Coordinates of C-alpha atoms and ligand atoms in Angstrom, one line a residue:
X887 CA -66.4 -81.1 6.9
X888 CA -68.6 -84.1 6.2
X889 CA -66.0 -86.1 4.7
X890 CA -63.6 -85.0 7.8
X891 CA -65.9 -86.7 10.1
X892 CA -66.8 -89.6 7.8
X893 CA -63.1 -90.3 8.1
X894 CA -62.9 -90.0 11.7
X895 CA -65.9 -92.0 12.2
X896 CA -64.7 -94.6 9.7
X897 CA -61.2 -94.7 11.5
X898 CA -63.1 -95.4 15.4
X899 CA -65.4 -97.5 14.5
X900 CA -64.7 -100.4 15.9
X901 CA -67.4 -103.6 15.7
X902 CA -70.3 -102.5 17.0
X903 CA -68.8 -99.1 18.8
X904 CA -70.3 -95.9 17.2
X905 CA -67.5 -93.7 18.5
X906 CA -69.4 -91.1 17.1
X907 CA -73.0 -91.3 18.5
X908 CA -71.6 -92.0 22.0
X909 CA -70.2 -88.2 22.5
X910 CA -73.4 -86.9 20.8
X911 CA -75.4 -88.0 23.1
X912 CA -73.6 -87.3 25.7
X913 CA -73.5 -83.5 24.7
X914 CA -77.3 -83.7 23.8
X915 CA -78.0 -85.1 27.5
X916 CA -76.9 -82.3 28.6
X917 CA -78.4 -79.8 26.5
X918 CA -81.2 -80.6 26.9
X919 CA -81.2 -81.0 30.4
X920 CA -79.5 -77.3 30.6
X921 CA -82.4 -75.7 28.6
X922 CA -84.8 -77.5 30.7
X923 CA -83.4 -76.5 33.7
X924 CA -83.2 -72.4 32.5
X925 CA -86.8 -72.7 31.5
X926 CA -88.1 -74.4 34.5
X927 CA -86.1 -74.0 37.3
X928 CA -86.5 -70.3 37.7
X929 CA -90.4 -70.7 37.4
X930 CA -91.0 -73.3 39.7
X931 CA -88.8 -71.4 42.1
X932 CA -90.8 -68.3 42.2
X933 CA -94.1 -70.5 42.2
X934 CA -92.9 -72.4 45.3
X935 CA -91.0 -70.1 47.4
X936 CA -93.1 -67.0 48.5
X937 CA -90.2 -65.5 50.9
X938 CA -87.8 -63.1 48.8
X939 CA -84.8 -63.7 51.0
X940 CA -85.0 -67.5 51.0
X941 CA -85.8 -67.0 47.2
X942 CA -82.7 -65.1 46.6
X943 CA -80.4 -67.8 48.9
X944 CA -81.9 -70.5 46.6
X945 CA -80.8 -68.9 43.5
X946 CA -77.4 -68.7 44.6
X947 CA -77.2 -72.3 45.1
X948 CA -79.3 -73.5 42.2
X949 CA -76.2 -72.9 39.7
X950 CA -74.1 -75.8 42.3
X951 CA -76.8 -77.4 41.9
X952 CA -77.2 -77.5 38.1
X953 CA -73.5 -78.0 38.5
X954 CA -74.2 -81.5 40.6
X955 CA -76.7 -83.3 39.2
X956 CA -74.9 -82.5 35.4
X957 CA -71.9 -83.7 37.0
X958 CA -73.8 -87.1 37.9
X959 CA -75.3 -87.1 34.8
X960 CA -72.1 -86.7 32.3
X961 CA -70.8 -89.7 35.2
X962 CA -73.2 -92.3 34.5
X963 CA -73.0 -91.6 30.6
X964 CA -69.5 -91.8 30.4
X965 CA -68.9 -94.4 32.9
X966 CA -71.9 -96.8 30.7
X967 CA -69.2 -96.0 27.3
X968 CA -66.0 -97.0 29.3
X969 CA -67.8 -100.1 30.6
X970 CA -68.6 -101.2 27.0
X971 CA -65.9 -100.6 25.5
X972 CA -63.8 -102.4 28.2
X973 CA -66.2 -105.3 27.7
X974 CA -64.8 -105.1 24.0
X975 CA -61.6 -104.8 24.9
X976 CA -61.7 -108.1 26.8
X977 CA -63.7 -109.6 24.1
X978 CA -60.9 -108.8 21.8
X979 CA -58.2 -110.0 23.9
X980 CA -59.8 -113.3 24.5
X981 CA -60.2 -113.2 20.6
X982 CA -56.7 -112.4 19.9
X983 CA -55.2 -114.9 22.3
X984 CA -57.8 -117.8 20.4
X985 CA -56.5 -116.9 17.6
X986 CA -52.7 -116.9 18.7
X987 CA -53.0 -120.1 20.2
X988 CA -54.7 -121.3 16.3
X989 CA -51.8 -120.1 15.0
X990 CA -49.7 -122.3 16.9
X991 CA -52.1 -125.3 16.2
X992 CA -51.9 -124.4 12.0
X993 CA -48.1 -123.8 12.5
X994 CA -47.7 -127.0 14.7
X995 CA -49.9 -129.2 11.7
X996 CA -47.8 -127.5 9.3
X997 CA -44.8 -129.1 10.5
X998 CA -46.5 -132.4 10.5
X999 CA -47.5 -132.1 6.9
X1000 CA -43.9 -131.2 5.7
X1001 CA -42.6 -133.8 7.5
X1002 CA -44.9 -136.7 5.8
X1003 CA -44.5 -134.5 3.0
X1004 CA -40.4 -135.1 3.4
X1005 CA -40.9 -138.8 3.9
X1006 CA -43.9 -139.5 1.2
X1007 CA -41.6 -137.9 -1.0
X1008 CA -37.9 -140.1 0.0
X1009 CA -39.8 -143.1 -0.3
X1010 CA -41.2 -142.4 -3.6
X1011 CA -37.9 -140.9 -5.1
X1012 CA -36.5 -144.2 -3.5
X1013 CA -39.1 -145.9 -5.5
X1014 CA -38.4 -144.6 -8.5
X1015 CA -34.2 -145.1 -8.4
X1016 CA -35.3 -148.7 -8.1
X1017 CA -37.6 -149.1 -10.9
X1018 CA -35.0 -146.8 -12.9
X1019 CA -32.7 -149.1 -11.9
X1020 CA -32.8 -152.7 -12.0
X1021 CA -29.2 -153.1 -9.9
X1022 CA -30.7 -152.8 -6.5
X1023 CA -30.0 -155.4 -4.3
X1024 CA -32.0 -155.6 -1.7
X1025 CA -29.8 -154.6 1.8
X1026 CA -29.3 -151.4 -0.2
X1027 CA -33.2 -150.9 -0.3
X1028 CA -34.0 -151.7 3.1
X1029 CA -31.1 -149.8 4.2
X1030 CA -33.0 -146.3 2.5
X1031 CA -36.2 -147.7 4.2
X1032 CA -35.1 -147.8 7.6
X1033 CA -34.0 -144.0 7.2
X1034 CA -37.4 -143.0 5.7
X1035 CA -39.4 -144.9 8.7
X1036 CA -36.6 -142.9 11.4
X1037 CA -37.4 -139.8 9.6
X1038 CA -41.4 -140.7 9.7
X1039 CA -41.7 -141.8 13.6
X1040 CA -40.3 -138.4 15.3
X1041 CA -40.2 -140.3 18.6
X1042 CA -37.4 -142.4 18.2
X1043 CA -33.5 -141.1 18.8
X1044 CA -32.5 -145.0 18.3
X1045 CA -32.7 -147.6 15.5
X1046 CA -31.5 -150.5 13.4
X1047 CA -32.2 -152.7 10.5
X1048 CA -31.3 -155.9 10.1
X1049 CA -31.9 -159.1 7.2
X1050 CA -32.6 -162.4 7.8
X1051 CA -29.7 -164.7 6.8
X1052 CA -29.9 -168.7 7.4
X1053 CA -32.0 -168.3 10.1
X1054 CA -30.4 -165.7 12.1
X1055 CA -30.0 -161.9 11.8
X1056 CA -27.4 -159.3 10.4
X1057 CA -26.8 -156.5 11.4
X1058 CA -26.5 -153.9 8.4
X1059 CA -27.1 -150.1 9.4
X1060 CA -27.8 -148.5 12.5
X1061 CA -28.6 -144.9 14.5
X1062 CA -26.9 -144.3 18.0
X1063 CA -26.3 -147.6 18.4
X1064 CA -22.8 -149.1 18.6
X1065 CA -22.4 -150.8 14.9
X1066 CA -19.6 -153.3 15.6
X1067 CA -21.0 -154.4 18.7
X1068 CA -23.9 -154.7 16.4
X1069 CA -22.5 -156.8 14.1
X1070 CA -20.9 -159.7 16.5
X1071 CA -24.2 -160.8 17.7
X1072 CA -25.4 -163.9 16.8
X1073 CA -29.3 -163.8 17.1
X1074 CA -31.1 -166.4 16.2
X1075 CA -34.5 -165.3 14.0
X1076 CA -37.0 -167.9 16.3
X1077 CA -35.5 -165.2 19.3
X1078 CA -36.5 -162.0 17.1
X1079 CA -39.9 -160.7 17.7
X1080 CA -41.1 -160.0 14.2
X1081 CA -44.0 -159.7 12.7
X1082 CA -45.0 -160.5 9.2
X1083 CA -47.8 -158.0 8.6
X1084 CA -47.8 -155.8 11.5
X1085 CA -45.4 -154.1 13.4
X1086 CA -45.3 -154.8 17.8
X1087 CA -44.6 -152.6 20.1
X1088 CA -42.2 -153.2 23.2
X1089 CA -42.4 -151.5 26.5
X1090 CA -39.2 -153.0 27.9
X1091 CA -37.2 -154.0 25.1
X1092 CA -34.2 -154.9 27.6
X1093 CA -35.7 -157.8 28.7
X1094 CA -35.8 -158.9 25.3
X1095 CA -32.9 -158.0 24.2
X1096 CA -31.3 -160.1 27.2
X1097 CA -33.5 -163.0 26.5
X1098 CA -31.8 -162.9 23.1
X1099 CA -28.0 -163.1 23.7
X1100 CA -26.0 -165.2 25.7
X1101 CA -24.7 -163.7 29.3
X1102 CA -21.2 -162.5 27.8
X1103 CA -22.7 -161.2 24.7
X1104 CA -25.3 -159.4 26.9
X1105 CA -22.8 -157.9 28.6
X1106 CA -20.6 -156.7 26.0
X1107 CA -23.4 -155.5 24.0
X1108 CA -25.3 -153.0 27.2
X1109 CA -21.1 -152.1 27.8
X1110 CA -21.3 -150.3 24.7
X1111 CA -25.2 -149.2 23.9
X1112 CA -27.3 -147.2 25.7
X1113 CA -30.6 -148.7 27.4
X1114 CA -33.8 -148.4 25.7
X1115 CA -37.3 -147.9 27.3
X1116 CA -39.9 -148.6 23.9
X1117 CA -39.2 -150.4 21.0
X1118 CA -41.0 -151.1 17.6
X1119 CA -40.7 -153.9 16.1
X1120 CA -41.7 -154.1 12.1
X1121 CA -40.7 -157.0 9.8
X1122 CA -40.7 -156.8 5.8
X1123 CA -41.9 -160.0 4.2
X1124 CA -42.7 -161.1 1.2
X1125 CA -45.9 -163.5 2.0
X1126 CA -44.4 -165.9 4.2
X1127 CA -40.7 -165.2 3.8
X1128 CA -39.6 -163.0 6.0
X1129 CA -36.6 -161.1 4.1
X1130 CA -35.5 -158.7 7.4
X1131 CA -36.7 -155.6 8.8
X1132 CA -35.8 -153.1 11.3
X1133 CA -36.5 -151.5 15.0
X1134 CA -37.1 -148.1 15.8
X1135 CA -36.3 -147.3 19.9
X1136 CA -36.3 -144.8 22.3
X1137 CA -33.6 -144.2 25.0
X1138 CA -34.7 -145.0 28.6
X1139 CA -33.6 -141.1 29.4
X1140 CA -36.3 -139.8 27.0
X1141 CA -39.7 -138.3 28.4
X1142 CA -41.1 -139.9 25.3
X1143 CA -43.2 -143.0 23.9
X1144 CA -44.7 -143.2 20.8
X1145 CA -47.5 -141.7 20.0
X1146 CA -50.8 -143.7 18.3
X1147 CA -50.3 -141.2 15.0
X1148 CA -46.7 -142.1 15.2
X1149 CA -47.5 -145.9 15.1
X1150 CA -50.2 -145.6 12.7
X1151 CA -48.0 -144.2 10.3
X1152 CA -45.6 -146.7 10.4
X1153 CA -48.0 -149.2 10.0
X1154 CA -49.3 -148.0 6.9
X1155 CA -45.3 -147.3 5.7
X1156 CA -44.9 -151.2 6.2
X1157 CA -48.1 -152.1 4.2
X1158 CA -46.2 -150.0 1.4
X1159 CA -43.3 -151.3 1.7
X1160 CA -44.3 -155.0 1.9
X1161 CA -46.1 -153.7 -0.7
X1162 CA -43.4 -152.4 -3.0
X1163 CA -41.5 -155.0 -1.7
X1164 CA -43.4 -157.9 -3.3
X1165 CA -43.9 -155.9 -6.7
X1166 CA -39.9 -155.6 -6.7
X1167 CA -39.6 -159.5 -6.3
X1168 CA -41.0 -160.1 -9.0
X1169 CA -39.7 -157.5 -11.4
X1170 CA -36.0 -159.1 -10.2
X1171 CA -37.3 -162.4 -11.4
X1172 CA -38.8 -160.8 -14.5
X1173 CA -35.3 -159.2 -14.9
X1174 CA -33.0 -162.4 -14.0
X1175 CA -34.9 -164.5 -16.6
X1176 CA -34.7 -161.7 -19.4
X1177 CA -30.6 -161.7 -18.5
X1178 CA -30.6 -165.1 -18.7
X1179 CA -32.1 -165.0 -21.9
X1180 CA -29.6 -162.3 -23.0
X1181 CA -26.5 -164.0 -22.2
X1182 CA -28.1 -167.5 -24.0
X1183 CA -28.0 -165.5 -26.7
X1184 CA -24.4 -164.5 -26.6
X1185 CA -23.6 -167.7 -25.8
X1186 CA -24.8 -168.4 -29.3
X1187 CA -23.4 -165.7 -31.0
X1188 CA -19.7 -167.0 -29.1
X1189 CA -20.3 -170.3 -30.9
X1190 CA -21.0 -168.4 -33.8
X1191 CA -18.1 -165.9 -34.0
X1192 CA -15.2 -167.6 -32.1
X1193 CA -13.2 -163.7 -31.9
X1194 CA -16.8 -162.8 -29.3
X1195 CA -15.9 -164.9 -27.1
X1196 CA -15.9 -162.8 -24.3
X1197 CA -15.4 -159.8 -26.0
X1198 CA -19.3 -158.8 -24.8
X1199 CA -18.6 -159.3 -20.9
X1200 CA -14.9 -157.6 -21.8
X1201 CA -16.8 -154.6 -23.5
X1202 CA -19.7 -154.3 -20.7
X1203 CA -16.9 -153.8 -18.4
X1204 CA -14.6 -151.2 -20.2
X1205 CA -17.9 -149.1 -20.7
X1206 CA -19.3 -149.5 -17.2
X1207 CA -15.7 -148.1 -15.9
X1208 CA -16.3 -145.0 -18.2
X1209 CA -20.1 -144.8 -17.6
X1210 CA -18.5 -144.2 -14.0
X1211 CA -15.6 -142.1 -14.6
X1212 CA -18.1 -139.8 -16.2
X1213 CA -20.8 -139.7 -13.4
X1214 CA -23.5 -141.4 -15.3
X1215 CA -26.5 -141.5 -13.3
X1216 CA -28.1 -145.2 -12.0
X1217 CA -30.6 -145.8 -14.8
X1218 CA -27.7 -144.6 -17.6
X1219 CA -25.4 -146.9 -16.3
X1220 CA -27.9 -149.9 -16.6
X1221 CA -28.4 -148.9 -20.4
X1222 CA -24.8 -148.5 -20.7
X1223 CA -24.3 -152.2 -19.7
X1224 CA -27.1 -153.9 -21.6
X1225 CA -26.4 -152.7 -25.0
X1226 CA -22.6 -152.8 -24.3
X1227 CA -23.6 -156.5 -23.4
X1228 CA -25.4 -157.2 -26.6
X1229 CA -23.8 -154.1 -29.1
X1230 CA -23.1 -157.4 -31.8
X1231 CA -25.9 -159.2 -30.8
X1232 CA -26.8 -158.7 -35.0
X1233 CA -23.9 -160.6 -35.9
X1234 CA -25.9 -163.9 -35.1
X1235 CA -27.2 -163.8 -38.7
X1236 CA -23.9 -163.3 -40.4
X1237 CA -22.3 -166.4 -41.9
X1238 CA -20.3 -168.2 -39.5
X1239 CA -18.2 -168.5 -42.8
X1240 CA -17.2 -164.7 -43.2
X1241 CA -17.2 -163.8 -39.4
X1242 CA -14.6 -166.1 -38.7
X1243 CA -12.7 -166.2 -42.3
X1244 CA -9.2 -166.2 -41.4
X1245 CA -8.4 -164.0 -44.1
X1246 CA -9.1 -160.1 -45.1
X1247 CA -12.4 -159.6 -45.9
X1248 CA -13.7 -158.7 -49.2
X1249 CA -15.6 -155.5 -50.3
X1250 CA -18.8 -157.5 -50.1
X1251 CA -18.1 -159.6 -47.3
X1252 CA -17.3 -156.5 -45.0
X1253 CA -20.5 -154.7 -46.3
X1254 CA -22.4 -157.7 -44.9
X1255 CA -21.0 -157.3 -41.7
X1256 CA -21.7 -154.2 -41.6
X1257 CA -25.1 -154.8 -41.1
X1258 CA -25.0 -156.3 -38.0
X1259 CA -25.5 -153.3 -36.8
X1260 CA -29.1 -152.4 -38.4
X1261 CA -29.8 -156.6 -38.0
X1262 CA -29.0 -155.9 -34.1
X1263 CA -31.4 -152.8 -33.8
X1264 CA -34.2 -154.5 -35.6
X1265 CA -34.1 -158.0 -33.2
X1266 CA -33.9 -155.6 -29.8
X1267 CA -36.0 -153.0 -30.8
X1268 CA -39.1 -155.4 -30.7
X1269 CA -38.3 -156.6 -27.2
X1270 CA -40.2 -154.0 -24.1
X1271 CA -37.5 -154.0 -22.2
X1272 CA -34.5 -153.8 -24.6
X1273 CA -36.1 -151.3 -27.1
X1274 CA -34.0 -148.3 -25.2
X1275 CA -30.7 -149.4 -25.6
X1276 CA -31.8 -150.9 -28.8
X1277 CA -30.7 -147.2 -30.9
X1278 CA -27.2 -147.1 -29.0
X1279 CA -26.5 -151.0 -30.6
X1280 CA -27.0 -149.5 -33.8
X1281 CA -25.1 -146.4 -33.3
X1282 CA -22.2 -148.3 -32.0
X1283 CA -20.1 -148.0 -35.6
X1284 CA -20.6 -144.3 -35.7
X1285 CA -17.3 -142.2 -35.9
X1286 CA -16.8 -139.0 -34.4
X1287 CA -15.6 -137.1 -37.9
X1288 CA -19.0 -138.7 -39.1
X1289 CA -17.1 -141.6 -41.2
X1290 CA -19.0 -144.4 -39.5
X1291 CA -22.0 -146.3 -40.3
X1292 CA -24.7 -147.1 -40.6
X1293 CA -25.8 -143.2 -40.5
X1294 CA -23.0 -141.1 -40.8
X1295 CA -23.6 -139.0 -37.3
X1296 CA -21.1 -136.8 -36.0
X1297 CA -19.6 -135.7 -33.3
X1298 CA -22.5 -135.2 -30.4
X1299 CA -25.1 -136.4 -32.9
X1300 CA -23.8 -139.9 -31.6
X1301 CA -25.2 -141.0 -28.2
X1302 CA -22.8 -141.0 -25.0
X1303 CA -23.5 -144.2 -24.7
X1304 CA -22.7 -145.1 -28.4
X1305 CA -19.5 -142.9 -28.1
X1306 CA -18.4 -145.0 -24.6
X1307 CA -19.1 -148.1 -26.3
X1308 CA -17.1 -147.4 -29.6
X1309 CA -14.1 -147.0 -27.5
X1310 CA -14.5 -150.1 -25.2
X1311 CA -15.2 -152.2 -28.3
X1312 CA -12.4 -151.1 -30.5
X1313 CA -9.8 -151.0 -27.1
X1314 CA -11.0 -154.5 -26.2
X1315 CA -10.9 -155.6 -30.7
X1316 CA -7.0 -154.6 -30.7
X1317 CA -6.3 -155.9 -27.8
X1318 CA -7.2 -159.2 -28.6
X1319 CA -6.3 -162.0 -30.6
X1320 CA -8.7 -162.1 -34.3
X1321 CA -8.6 -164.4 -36.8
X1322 CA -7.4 -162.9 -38.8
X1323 CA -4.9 -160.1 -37.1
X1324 CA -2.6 -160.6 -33.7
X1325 CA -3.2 -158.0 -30.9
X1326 CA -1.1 -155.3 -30.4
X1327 CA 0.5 -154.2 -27.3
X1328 CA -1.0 -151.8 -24.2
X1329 CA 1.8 -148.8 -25.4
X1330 CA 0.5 -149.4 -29.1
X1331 CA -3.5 -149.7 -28.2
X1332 CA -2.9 -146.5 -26.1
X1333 CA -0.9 -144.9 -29.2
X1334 CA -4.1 -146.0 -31.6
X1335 CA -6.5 -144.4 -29.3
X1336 CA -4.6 -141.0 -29.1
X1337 CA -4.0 -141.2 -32.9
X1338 CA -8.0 -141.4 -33.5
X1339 CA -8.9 -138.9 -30.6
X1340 CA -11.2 -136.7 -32.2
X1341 CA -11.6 -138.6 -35.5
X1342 CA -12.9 -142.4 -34.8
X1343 CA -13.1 -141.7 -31.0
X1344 CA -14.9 -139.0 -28.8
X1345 CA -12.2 -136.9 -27.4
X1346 CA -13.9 -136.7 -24.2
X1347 CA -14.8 -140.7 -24.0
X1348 CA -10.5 -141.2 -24.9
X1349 CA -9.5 -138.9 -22.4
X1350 CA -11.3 -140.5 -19.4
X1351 CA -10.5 -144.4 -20.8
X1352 CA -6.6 -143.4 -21.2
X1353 CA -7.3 -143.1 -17.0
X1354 CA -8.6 -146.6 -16.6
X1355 CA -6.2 -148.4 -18.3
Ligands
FE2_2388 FE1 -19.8 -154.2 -33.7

């Protein structure tokens, strides 16, 4: 029985409510006003009233009485309850509806947090295909920056982004806009409201963008593009050189402008960008002097070995073709072409003498030249940036039956990039002129490489060159 009403007390009580002490005392209100009225009443009756037919008419109306006054009683009681627990109710409500509207608020943040999520995360994957990849020019990476700064500033349904090229502006991507129309402007960069380090803010853009362009271009550009009503400006720059930048707008239809977290935002995005944007510079520079380097090195190994001469840049290309063919990602295909570029780099310590012997080689002879592999792995592996494709140079003789040199790998055992490179060098070797053989024919090259599918060559890297050529 106890447990029973532990339960049901346990399942009303609510807060502060004790569901159960509220009908208890209820009940013991009237109890205890019942027993007092049988003890009492009757006695003070007879004590007061004298007069035994008044007496008896009393009595009959005493029980409507004790009736009454319970009835008023058991009223105010209950009535106190309801009005508390109303009052509760309310209280809840009010709390419920706080909380609902919280809800929204956590769900509305939420939204906001994926979204800089989204865009922290673009930028830095963007960041990383660049330093994974030392190909990017630089229209491609503004180009991905102008769609991380439209995804960023929710605001704007309009956009473009533009470089800076001898003094006036181009055109290269743009959102709702009219592209072509786009492109035929001429705009000179003195007319262009950039600015280096911060971004501006325009509330009538259209002004501007008349001030800009000549009367017919004005007109042939608003034929074709909506208006706009707000416009930000923000310029990437590289200290004082102002590379190009883009413009985020909103339609003059939209009930919109953007907001100050909107603008703050992008201001910090261009601080990371300019940022980035700097770093990048130099790392290009770093890179253009180290190819420099590279190719004044096979411009020494061409003077060397009269049969390289172009044989390198012929070899880079075959193997970039496949690199493609096969789906090779960015930072593959960068490897793929430096140690194609420099895969006999190791023949620059080989007699001139035997390299370019017009003759066959002897036993001893073609064991020397065989190191040019292992003499090629040990000069690259010491430089940073070349120590990656430093094990593909020296896996470049390997065979696919596991025949080649200098370790004998086989099959899968070789690198990809070894295996590509095999094929564009020996393609390229009997397709050429050597000193000491005449090149074969197309048909005959082709016959050679089906011949050696699966024994010198990859089958795989054969099957996807006898496509390119
Ligand atoms: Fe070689």
């Amino acid at each position: 029985m106890r447990k029973i009403i532990d339960l049901i007390y346990k399942k009303y009580k609510v807060e502060n409510i004790d569901f159960r002490k509220a009908p208890i005392r209820i009940v013991a209100t009237y109890v205890l006003f019942g027993c007092f009225w049988i003890l009492f009443s009757d006695r003070i009756l007879s004590m007061v009233v004298v007069n035994r037919d008044l007496y008896m008419n009393i009595q009959t109306f005493k029980g409507w009485f004790f009736v009454f006054f319970t009835a008023i009683i058991l009223y105010r009681l209950i009535l106190n309850d309801f009005l508390k627990i109303n009052e509760l109710n309310t209280d809840l409500l009010n709390k419920k509806m706080e909380s609902k509207k919280n809800l929204i608020l956590i769900e509305e943040k939420n939204i906001e947090l994926e979204r800089a999520m989204n865009v922290t995360n673009d930028f830095f994957m963007l960041i990383t295909k660049i330093l994974k990849n030392n190909h990017v020019d630089d229209e491609m990476l503004l180009r991905e920056v102008f769609k991380i700064a439209f995804s960023l500033v929710k605001e704007s349904n309009f956009g473009s982004a533009y470089i800076v090229e001898n003094g006036k502006i181009r055109y290269i991507e743009s959102i709702g806009f009219h592209m072509e129309s786009l492109k035929s402007l001429e705009v000179s960069v003195d007319k262009f409201e950039f600015a280096f380090n911060h971004i501006k803010i325009r509330n009538n853009p259209e002004y501007n963008i008349k001030r800009r362009l000549s009367d017919d271009e004005y007109e042939e550009y608003s034929n074709k593009n909506i208006k706009i009503k707000q416009s930000i400006y923000v310029g990437i720059s590289n200290d004082d050189n102002l590379y190009g930048g883009f413009s985020l707008d909103i339609g003059a239809d939209e009930g919109v402008e953007f907001s100050d977290e909107s603008i703050h935002n992008l201001e910090a995005f261009q601080q990371l960008v300019n940022g980035f944007y700097k770093i990048k510079k130099v790392n290009d520079q770093k890179n253009l002097v180290q190819r420099d380097i590279v190719h004044s090195f096979i411009s020494a190994l061409e003077l060397h070995d009269e049969y390289t001469k172009g044989h390198s840049e012929a070899v880079a290309s075959y193997s970039l073709k496949i690199g493609e063919l096969l789906n090779l990602d960015d930072s593959q295909l960068n490897d793929l072409y430096w140690a194609a570029t420099v895969h006999d780099i190791g023949k620059i310590i080989i007699p001139s003498s035997t390299l370019n012997k017009p003759d066959r080689l002897t036993k001893e002879e073609y064991e020397l030249v065989k190191k040019h592999t292992q003499i090629g792995y040990d000069i690259l592996s010491k430089a940073d940036t070349l120590r990656e494709v430093s094990k593909y140079v020296l896996l470049h003789h390997e065979r696919w039956d596991g025949t080649g040199y200098p370790m004998g790998l086989k099959g899968d055992e070789i690198p990809l990039i070894s295996q590509i490179i095999c094929v564009a060098d020996s393609w390229h070797a009997m397709t050429s002129d050597r000193t000491y053989k005449r090149k074969i024919t197309k048909e005959e090259g082709i016959e050679e490489l089906k011949n050696n599918r699966g024994t010198q060559f990859s089958p795989k890297i054969v099957d996807v060159f006898l496509e390119i050529i």
